[in-house]
């Protein structure tokens, strides 16, 4: 890359910076046959070229950002101070670190592309995910190879200096209000009002003499001057959105709008230039003004729905807390700094905490995607999102739980797949061809008026108003606001869908597969007895210490049954738990096993027994077994009956032995399939087979042994009863006490789809009536633009009222 110095680089012709697109006002720097306005832009270009990232300039034109000239070396050194570093980061496991920063200069698709390719600018960057609406980027990088200050400097060097303030250290983020749309509304309204005032004589056909003609020409020029900011600034969003869609080879709802505005503006220029009329610049400015007002209303209303979803709902996940040596349950939202948590094998760590136990093995795959567990020692900081692998550990809460962080964890890209494809939604299927249909009707209208009736001016007017009045905004709103309101309704009833797509899939459910233990049984109530050689006090301590490490429902029932037996504080070595089988650990030189008969080596036939059995062996000798007679949720018969009446098939998959078959068979129906001794892989295969038969499956499990089946199903529903068994594999969470409302949840989701179709019908009727006036040329562009937000308000009101009425009908307590 050759750089020319000042005397050689200066040119008297106009030069535009290849990187930022601004005029080169001072000396011009040349490199690789390109012009640059400053050393900063040239430096960024050189950095991108070295990393083979010059494709950036082909995405959306030269719209890079010139780095801040006030940037200086060591500007971000304070980020490496321990007291600042710990509060600035979201997560670290000692190898990978994650930060989420606000980048106010992010503005277009090329910014997204560049920021998501940061790993090519520095090898220590593992991934970077952009949240464009909030102008945030979440970056995961190798903390040992790249300091936090170096990362901030890297972003600043390419023009995206992060906005860092004291709020980042206090954990509070100041709201950033985007006033751009308000500015555009104000400018469009100002132009609209003044153009109408200057056009007042034209409305009444006043003034026909020469002097009046001169004024008419002057007013036309003023109207054109007022309309230019409306075209170039206020309406820019419509054109940018339409152009982005065309580059992606599809049509969105802004394409007809952009075409209509172009037609109105073009015919106005033609009439002013040929002095054949005053044009329609008042209609043009009015259309932009009213459409911007409509969009602003939509954004504000949807922001209200999103706010209700993000901050008023919560995950029904609790954790074990030690108070005065006694274990109690506490909702994670109530955790406070200094609380002592007890986290068992395979349980999620819900809050940043300091390890109090001698050693821990933490799996951070939910956060970083790295599957290899990380060893931690007493005094180390352990971040939320990890899972303990091995014996239970004690931790002291360092920070209160961030609910938004759990939301991000739940929606981690590692757990998303094609079933969340928005293109399969009802709104997407209906909207897919709507723009093409509208364009076709407008084109036919134009051809008929222009070539059949020989009225080109009416043809342009009819073409424009057809595109405006038939805008599919209302169709898009119907799905958005219906599902948004349903998310809020579900949350108020302790049912938490991951997103709107989960609701749409729930509406198509025709098969429900239940897990047994911890799902349809009560998690903290059972009849327990021991059969075999009576265990000694020391053996009971061993058993209590071992089952206390597990979060399996049967282990928790045993731990509660042995409440009077003290658990040992000694560290169990070699602890491991095999899903569906049992646990093993070393008690000194003694091997202790707790689990199924095959797991401990018991040669017995317990098929057909009326209760679950948990066997115990010590040093290879089977000591006996606990019989556990589970108690079922009292609402189960009514729930299963309601599902069958709705035409939904029900199945039972259990990892336990075939206990209570005689009790469960009448509840599920005499012809229902009840499968026992099912391993996690077998559950997943069963769900897949049902889907191959064309069934839409809802899997209801406790999130422990059912992760594979929950993820495979069309909708995976995790039941939570104050147990820290949160699983990102599920699509929804329900409190155990609310499981009886499952038929109502499905019915409400189906009602939501009907409401969307009904709102589509209302919008279609509106479009037909509007088109009947538009194609005849009797509808002005201003009236067409006014009708657009009116239709949007109608749709929002209808979907909100209808979804609330459906909720009252189906979710009666």
PDB file of N, CA, C and O in Angstrom, residues 49-98:
ATOM      1  N   UNK A  49      -7.554  -4.205   5.366  1.00  0.00           N
ATOM      2  CA  UNK A  49      -6.867  -4.871   4.251  1.00  0.00           C
ATOM      3  C   UNK A  49      -5.937  -5.964   4.754  1.00  0.00           C
ATOM      4  O   UNK A  49      -5.883  -7.064   4.178  1.00  0.00           O
ATOM      5  N   UNK A  50      -5.214  -5.694   5.827  1.00  0.00           N
ATOM      6  CA  UNK A  50      -4.312  -6.699   6.382  1.00  0.00           C
ATOM      7  C   UNK A  50      -5.065  -7.937   6.835  1.00  0.00           C
ATOM      8  O   UNK A  50      -4.548  -9.048   6.788  1.00  0.00           O
ATOM      9  N   UNK A  51      -6.289  -7.752   7.277  1.00  0.00           N
ATOM     10  CA  UNK A  51      -7.104  -8.870   7.762  1.00  0.00           C
ATOM     11  C   UNK A  51      -8.016  -9.426   6.679  1.00  0.00           C
ATOM     12  O   UNK A  51      -8.905 -10.235   6.971  1.00  0.00           O
ATOM     13  N   UNK A  52      -7.827  -8.961   5.421  1.00  0.00           N
ATOM     14  CA  UNK A  52      -8.634  -9.433   4.292  1.00  0.00           C
ATOM     15  C   UNK A  52     -10.127  -9.194   4.543  1.00  0.00           C
ATOM     16  O   UNK A  52     -10.957 -10.069   4.331  1.00  0.00           O
ATOM     17  N   UNK A  53     -10.440  -7.993   5.032  1.00  0.00           N
ATOM     18  CA  UNK A  53     -11.830  -7.646   5.351  1.00  0.00           C
ATOM     19  C   UNK A  53     -12.350  -6.507   4.478  1.00  0.00           C
ATOM     20  O   UNK A  53     -13.307  -5.828   4.848  1.00  0.00           O
ATOM     21  N   UNK A  54     -11.737  -6.277   3.327  1.00  0.00           N
ATOM     22  CA  UNK A  54     -12.190  -5.169   2.468  1.00  0.00           C
ATOM     23  C   UNK A  54     -13.549  -5.431   1.828  1.00  0.00           C
ATOM     24  O   UNK A  54     -14.120  -4.539   1.191  1.00  0.00           O
ATOM     25  N   UNK A  55     -14.076  -6.640   1.993  1.00  0.00           N
ATOM     26  CA  UNK A  55     -15.451  -6.897   1.554  1.00  0.00           C
ATOM     27  C   UNK A  55     -16.432  -5.978   2.271  1.00  0.00           C
ATOM     28  O   UNK A  55     -17.546  -5.740   1.811  1.00  0.00           O
ATOM     29  N   UNK A  56     -16.005  -5.460   3.417  1.00  0.00           N
ATOM     30  CA  UNK A  56     -16.812  -4.493   4.185  1.00  0.00           C
ATOM     31  C   UNK A  56     -17.309  -3.357   3.302  1.00  0.00           C
ATOM     32  O   UNK A  56     -18.453  -2.904   3.424  1.00  0.00           O
ATOM     33  N   UNK A  57     -16.468  -2.884   2.369  1.00  0.00           N
ATOM     34  CA  UNK A  57     -16.813  -1.714   1.564  1.00  0.00           C
ATOM     35  C   UNK A  57     -17.822  -2.033   0.462  1.00  0.00           C
ATOM     36  O   UNK A  57     -18.327  -1.125  -0.183  1.00  0.00           O
ATOM     37  N   UNK A  58     -18.131  -3.308   0.240  1.00  0.00           N
ATOM     38  CA  UNK A  58     -19.087  -3.680  -0.807  1.00  0.00           C
ATOM     39  C   UNK A  58     -20.471  -3.968  -0.260  1.00  0.00           C
ATOM     40  O   UNK A  58     -21.393  -4.211  -1.025  1.00  0.00           O
ATOM     41  N   UNK A  59     -20.619  -3.946   1.079  1.00  0.00           N
ATOM     42  CA  UNK A  59     -21.897  -4.344   1.665  1.00  0.00           C
ATOM     43  C   UNK A  59     -22.942  -3.258   1.503  1.00  0.00           C
ATOM     44  O   UNK A  59     -24.017  -3.479   0.977  1.00  0.00           O
ATOM     45  N   UNK A  60     -22.624  -2.056   1.933  1.00  0.00           N
ATOM     46  CA  UNK A  60     -23.630  -0.992   1.886  1.00  0.00           C
ATOM     47  C   UNK A  60     -22.963   0.331   1.541  1.00  0.00           C
ATOM     48  O   UNK A  60     -23.278   1.369   2.101  1.00  0.00           O
ATOM     49  N   UNK A  61     -22.010   0.292   0.597  1.00  0.00           N
ATOM     50  CA  UNK A  61     -21.324   1.513   0.215  1.00  0.00           C
ATOM     51  C   UNK A  61     -20.271   1.897   1.236  1.00  0.00           C
ATOM     52  O   UNK A  61     -20.062   1.240   2.257  1.00  0.00           O
ATOM     53  N   UNK A  62     -19.568   2.983   0.954  1.00  0.00           N
ATOM     54  CA  UNK A  62     -18.509   3.448   1.853  1.00  0.00           C
ATOM     55  C   UNK A  62     -19.125   4.196   3.015  1.00  0.00           C
ATOM     56  O   UNK A  62     -19.288   5.408   2.983  1.00  0.00           O
ATOM     57  N   UNK A  63     -19.519   3.486   4.062  1.00  0.00           N
ATOM     58  CA  UNK A  63     -20.168   4.114   5.192  1.00  0.00           C
ATOM     59  C   UNK A  63     -19.441   3.773   6.480  1.00  0.00           C
ATOM     60  O   UNK A  63     -20.051   3.539   7.511  1.00  0.00           O
ATOM     61  N   UNK A  64     -18.123   3.673   6.387  1.00  0.00           N
ATOM     62  CA  UNK A  64     -17.348   3.435   7.587  1.00  0.00           C
ATOM     63  C   UNK A  64     -17.346   4.655   8.489  1.00  0.00           C
ATOM     64  O   UNK A  64     -17.891   5.706   8.160  1.00  0.00           O
ATOM     65  N   UNK A  65     -16.724   4.512   9.638  1.00  0.00           N
ATOM     66  CA  UNK A  65     -16.699   5.589  10.627  1.00  0.00           C
ATOM     67  C   UNK A  65     -15.249   5.991  10.855  1.00  0.00           C
ATOM     68  O   UNK A  65     -14.391   5.148  11.105  1.00  0.00           O
ATOM     69  N   UNK A  66     -15.009   7.275  10.769  1.00  0.00           N
ATOM     70  CA  UNK A  66     -13.658   7.778  11.021  1.00  0.00           C
ATOM     71  C   UNK A  66     -13.363   7.715  12.508  1.00  0.00           C
ATOM     72  O   UNK A  66     -14.182   8.139  13.330  1.00  0.00           O
ATOM     73  N   UNK A  67     -12.211   7.164  12.904  1.00  0.00           N
ATOM     74  CA  UNK A  67     -11.884   7.077  14.338  1.00  0.00           C
ATOM     75  C   UNK A  67     -11.803   8.460  14.972  1.00  0.00           C
ATOM     76  O   UNK A  67     -11.537   9.464  14.308  1.00  0.00           O
ATOM     77  N   UNK A  68     -12.064   8.497  16.271  1.00  0.00           N
ATOM     78  CA  UNK A  68     -12.008   9.756  17.017  1.00  0.00           C
ATOM     79  C   UNK A  68     -10.572  10.295  17.012  1.00  0.00           C
ATOM     80  O   UNK A  68      -9.646   9.618  17.492  1.00  0.00           O
ATOM     81  N   UNK A  69     -10.348  11.487  16.469  1.00  0.00           N
ATOM     82  CA  UNK A  69      -8.984  12.026  16.446  1.00  0.00           C
ATOM     83  C   UNK A  69      -8.427  12.290  17.843  1.00  0.00           C
ATOM     84  O   UNK A  69      -7.219  12.448  18.016  1.00  0.00           O
ATOM     85  N   UNK A  70      -9.318  12.349  18.858  1.00  0.00           N
ATOM     86  CA  UNK A  70      -8.857  12.603  20.227  1.00  0.00           C
ATOM     87  C   UNK A  70      -8.374  11.332  20.928  1.00  0.00           C
ATOM     88  O   UNK A  70      -7.935  11.380  22.075  1.00  0.00           O
ATOM     89  N   UNK A  71      -8.462  10.188  20.212  1.00  0.00           N
ATOM     90  CA  UNK A  71      -8.018   8.941  20.831  1.00  0.00           C
ATOM     91  C   UNK A  71      -6.507   8.982  21.080  1.00  0.00           C
ATOM     92  O   UNK A  71      -5.741   9.477  20.261  1.00  0.00           O
ATOM     93  N   UNK A  72      -6.088   8.474  22.209  1.00  0.00           N
ATOM     94  CA  UNK A  72      -4.668   8.453  22.543  1.00  0.00           C
ATOM     95  C   UNK A  72      -4.314   7.099  23.152  1.00  0.00           C
ATOM     96  O   UNK A  72      -5.177   6.386  23.674  1.00  0.00           O
ATOM     97  N   UNK A  73      -3.063   6.754  23.053  1.00  0.00           N
ATOM     98  CA  UNK A  73      -2.585   5.492  23.609  1.00  0.00           C
ATOM     99  C   UNK A  73      -2.805   5.481  25.123  1.00  0.00           C
ATOM    100  O   UNK A  73      -2.699   6.501  25.785  1.00  0.00           O
ATOM    101  N   UNK A  74      -3.129   4.310  25.642  1.00  0.00           N
ATOM    102  CA  UNK A  74      -3.360   4.098  27.084  1.00  0.00           C
ATOM    103  C   UNK A  74      -4.666   4.733  27.560  1.00  0.00           C
ATOM    104  O   UNK A  74      -4.862   4.895  28.768  1.00  0.00           O
ATOM    105  N   UNK A  75      -5.559   5.100  26.630  1.00  0.00           N
ATOM    106  CA  UNK A  75      -6.823   5.734  27.023  1.00  0.00           C
ATOM    107  C   UNK A  75      -7.675   4.807  27.884  1.00  0.00           C
ATOM    108  O   UNK A  75      -8.408   5.264  28.768  1.00  0.00           O
ATOM    109  N   UNK A  76      -7.569   3.493  27.635  1.00  0.00           N
ATOM    110  CA  UNK A  76      -8.436   2.555  28.343  1.00  0.00           C
ATOM    111  C   UNK A  76      -7.679   1.708  29.359  1.00  0.00           C
ATOM    112  O   UNK A  76      -8.167   0.649  29.767  1.00  0.00           O
ATOM    113  N   UNK A  77      -6.518   2.158  29.786  1.00  0.00           N
ATOM    114  CA  UNK A  77      -5.719   1.357  30.715  1.00  0.00           C
ATOM    115  C   UNK A  77      -6.442   1.104  32.036  1.00  0.00           C
ATOM    116  O   UNK A  77      -6.201   0.095  32.708  1.00  0.00           O
ATOM    117  N   UNK A  78      -7.339   2.012  32.404  1.00  0.00           N
ATOM    118  CA  UNK A  78      -8.039   1.846  33.678  1.00  0.00           C
ATOM    119  C   UNK A  78      -8.932   0.604  33.689  1.00  0.00           C
ATOM    120  O   UNK A  78      -9.314   0.104  34.752  1.00  0.00           O
ATOM    121  N   UNK A  79      -9.265   0.094  32.483  1.00  0.00           N
ATOM    122  CA  UNK A  79     -10.124  -1.095  32.429  1.00  0.00           C
ATOM    123  C   UNK A  79      -9.422  -2.335  32.970  1.00  0.00           C
ATOM    124  O   UNK A  79     -10.082  -3.321  33.308  1.00  0.00           O
ATOM    125  N   UNK A  80      -8.083  -2.298  33.043  1.00  0.00           N
ATOM    126  CA  UNK A  80      -7.339  -3.458  33.530  1.00  0.00           C
ATOM    127  C   UNK A  80      -7.155  -3.450  35.043  1.00  0.00           C
ATOM    128  O   UNK A  80      -6.615  -4.403  35.602  1.00  0.00           O
ATOM    129  N   UNK A  81      -7.568  -2.373  35.710  1.00  0.00           N
ATOM    130  CA  UNK A  81      -7.494  -2.343  37.169  1.00  0.00           C
ATOM    131  C   UNK A  81      -8.452  -3.381  37.740  1.00  0.00           C
ATOM    132  O   UNK A  81      -9.586  -3.508  37.281  1.00  0.00           O
ATOM    133  N   UNK A  82      -8.051  -4.152  38.747  1.00  0.00           N
ATOM    134  CA  UNK A  82      -8.904  -5.227  39.276  1.00  0.00           C
ATOM    135  C   UNK A  82     -10.286  -4.749  39.694  1.00  0.00           C
ATOM    136  O   UNK A  82     -11.288  -5.422  39.442  1.00  0.00           O
ATOM    137  N   UNK A  83     -10.354  -3.569  40.356  1.00  0.00           N
ATOM    138  CA  UNK A  83     -11.656  -3.094  40.838  1.00  0.00           C
ATOM    139  C   UNK A  83     -12.568  -2.666  39.706  1.00  0.00           C
ATOM    140  O   UNK A  83     -13.800  -2.603  39.878  1.00  0.00           O
ATOM    141  N   UNK A  84     -12.015  -2.365  38.534  1.00  0.00           N
ATOM    142  CA  UNK A  84     -12.823  -1.987  37.380  1.00  0.00           C
ATOM    143  C   UNK A  84     -13.101  -3.195  36.492  1.00  0.00           C
ATOM    144  O   UNK A  84     -14.223  -3.417  36.036  1.00  0.00           O
ATOM    145  N   UNK A  85     -12.087  -4.001  36.266  1.00  0.00           N
ATOM    146  CA  UNK A  85     -12.200  -5.162  35.376  1.00  0.00           C
ATOM    147  C   UNK A  85     -13.310  -6.103  35.834  1.00  0.00           C
ATOM    148  O   UNK A  85     -14.132  -6.566  35.028  1.00  0.00           O
ATOM    149  N   UNK A  86     -13.353  -6.397  37.127  1.00  0.00           N
ATOM    150  CA  UNK A  86     -14.339  -7.342  37.624  1.00  0.00           C
ATOM    151  C   UNK A  86     -15.772  -6.881  37.446  1.00  0.00           C
ATOM    152  O   UNK A  86     -16.675  -7.705  37.283  1.00  0.00           O
ATOM    153  N   UNK A  87     -15.994  -5.562  37.487  1.00  0.00           N
ATOM    154  CA  UNK A  87     -17.346  -5.033  37.340  1.00  0.00           C
ATOM    155  C   UNK A  87     -17.722  -4.799  35.880  1.00  0.00           C
ATOM    156  O   UNK A  87     -18.909  -4.697  35.560  1.00  0.00           O
ATOM    157  N   UNK A  88     -16.737  -4.691  35.010  1.00  0.00           N
ATOM    158  CA  UNK A  88     -17.009  -4.400  33.609  1.00  0.00           C
ATOM    159  C   UNK A  88     -17.381  -5.650  32.831  1.00  0.00           C
ATOM    160  O   UNK A  88     -18.161  -5.587  31.875  1.00  0.00           O
ATOM    161  N   UNK A  89     -16.833  -6.807  33.217  1.00  0.00           N
ATOM    162  CA  UNK A  89     -17.070  -8.021  32.450  1.00  0.00           C
ATOM    163  C   UNK A  89     -18.368  -8.695  32.889  1.00  0.00           C
ATOM    164  O   UNK A  89     -18.857  -8.489  34.005  1.00  0.00           O
ATOM    165  N   UNK A  90     -18.925  -9.493  31.994  1.00  0.00           N
ATOM    166  CA  UNK A  90     -20.121 -10.266  32.308  1.00  0.00           C
ATOM    167  C   UNK A  90     -19.768 -11.637  32.860  1.00  0.00           C
ATOM    168  O   UNK A  90     -20.463 -12.181  33.701  1.00  0.00           O
ATOM    169  N   UNK A  91     -18.657 -12.198  32.319  1.00  0.00           N
ATOM    170  CA  UNK A  91     -18.350 -13.586  32.645  1.00  0.00           C
ATOM    171  C   UNK A  91     -16.882 -13.853  32.350  1.00  0.00           C
ATOM    172  O   UNK A  91     -16.295 -13.273  31.432  1.00  0.00           O
ATOM    173  N   UNK A  92     -16.282 -14.737  33.136  1.00  0.00           N
ATOM    174  CA  UNK A  92     -14.964 -15.264  32.796  1.00  0.00           C
ATOM    175  C   UNK A  92     -14.786 -16.595  33.504  1.00  0.00           C
ATOM    176  O   UNK A  92     -15.282 -16.796  34.621  1.00  0.00           O
ATOM    177  N   UNK A  93     -14.109 -17.534  32.839  1.00  0.00           N
ATOM    178  CA  UNK A  93     -13.775 -18.811  33.466  1.00  0.00           C
ATOM    179  C   UNK A  93     -12.267 -18.947  33.619  1.00  0.00           C
ATOM    180  O   UNK A  93     -11.747 -20.045  33.835  1.00  0.00           O
ATOM    181  N   UNK A  94     -11.549 -17.840  33.486  1.00  0.00           N
ATOM    182  CA  UNK A  94     -10.108 -17.857  33.553  1.00  0.00           C
ATOM    183  C   UNK A  94      -9.456 -17.943  32.193  1.00  0.00           C
ATOM    184  O   UNK A  94      -8.298 -17.532  32.016  1.00  0.00           O
ATOM    185  N   UNK A  95     -10.197 -18.463  31.210  1.00  0.00           N
ATOM    186  CA  UNK A  95      -9.691 -18.542  29.841  1.00  0.00           C
ATOM    187  C   UNK A  95     -10.461 -17.612  28.914  1.00  0.00           C
ATOM    188  O   UNK A  95      -9.897 -16.783  28.223  1.00  0.00           O
ATOM    189  N   UNK A  96     -11.787 -17.765  28.934  1.00  0.00           N
ATOM    190  CA  UNK A  96     -12.637 -16.934  28.085  1.00  0.00           C
ATOM    191  C   UNK A  96     -13.345 -15.884  28.926  1.00  0.00           C
ATOM    192  O   UNK A  96     -13.799 -16.165  30.046  1.00  0.00           O
ATOM    193  N   UNK A  97     -13.434 -14.689  28.405  1.00  0.00           N
ATOM    194  CA  UNK A  97     -14.093 -13.572  29.085  1.00  0.00           C
ATOM    195  C   UNK A  97     -15.119 -12.965  28.142  1.00  0.00           C
ATOM    196  O   UNK A  97     -14.907 -12.908  26.927  1.00  0.00           O
ATOM    197  N   UNK A  98     -16.253 -12.524  28.694  1.00  0.00           N
ATOM    198  CA  UNK A  98     -17.327 -11.936  27.899  1.00  0.00           C
ATOM    199  C   UNK A  98     -17.658 -10.547  28.407  1.00  0.00           C
ATOM    200  O   UNK A  98     -17.799 -10.340  29.621  1.00  0.00           O
TER     201      UNK A  98
END
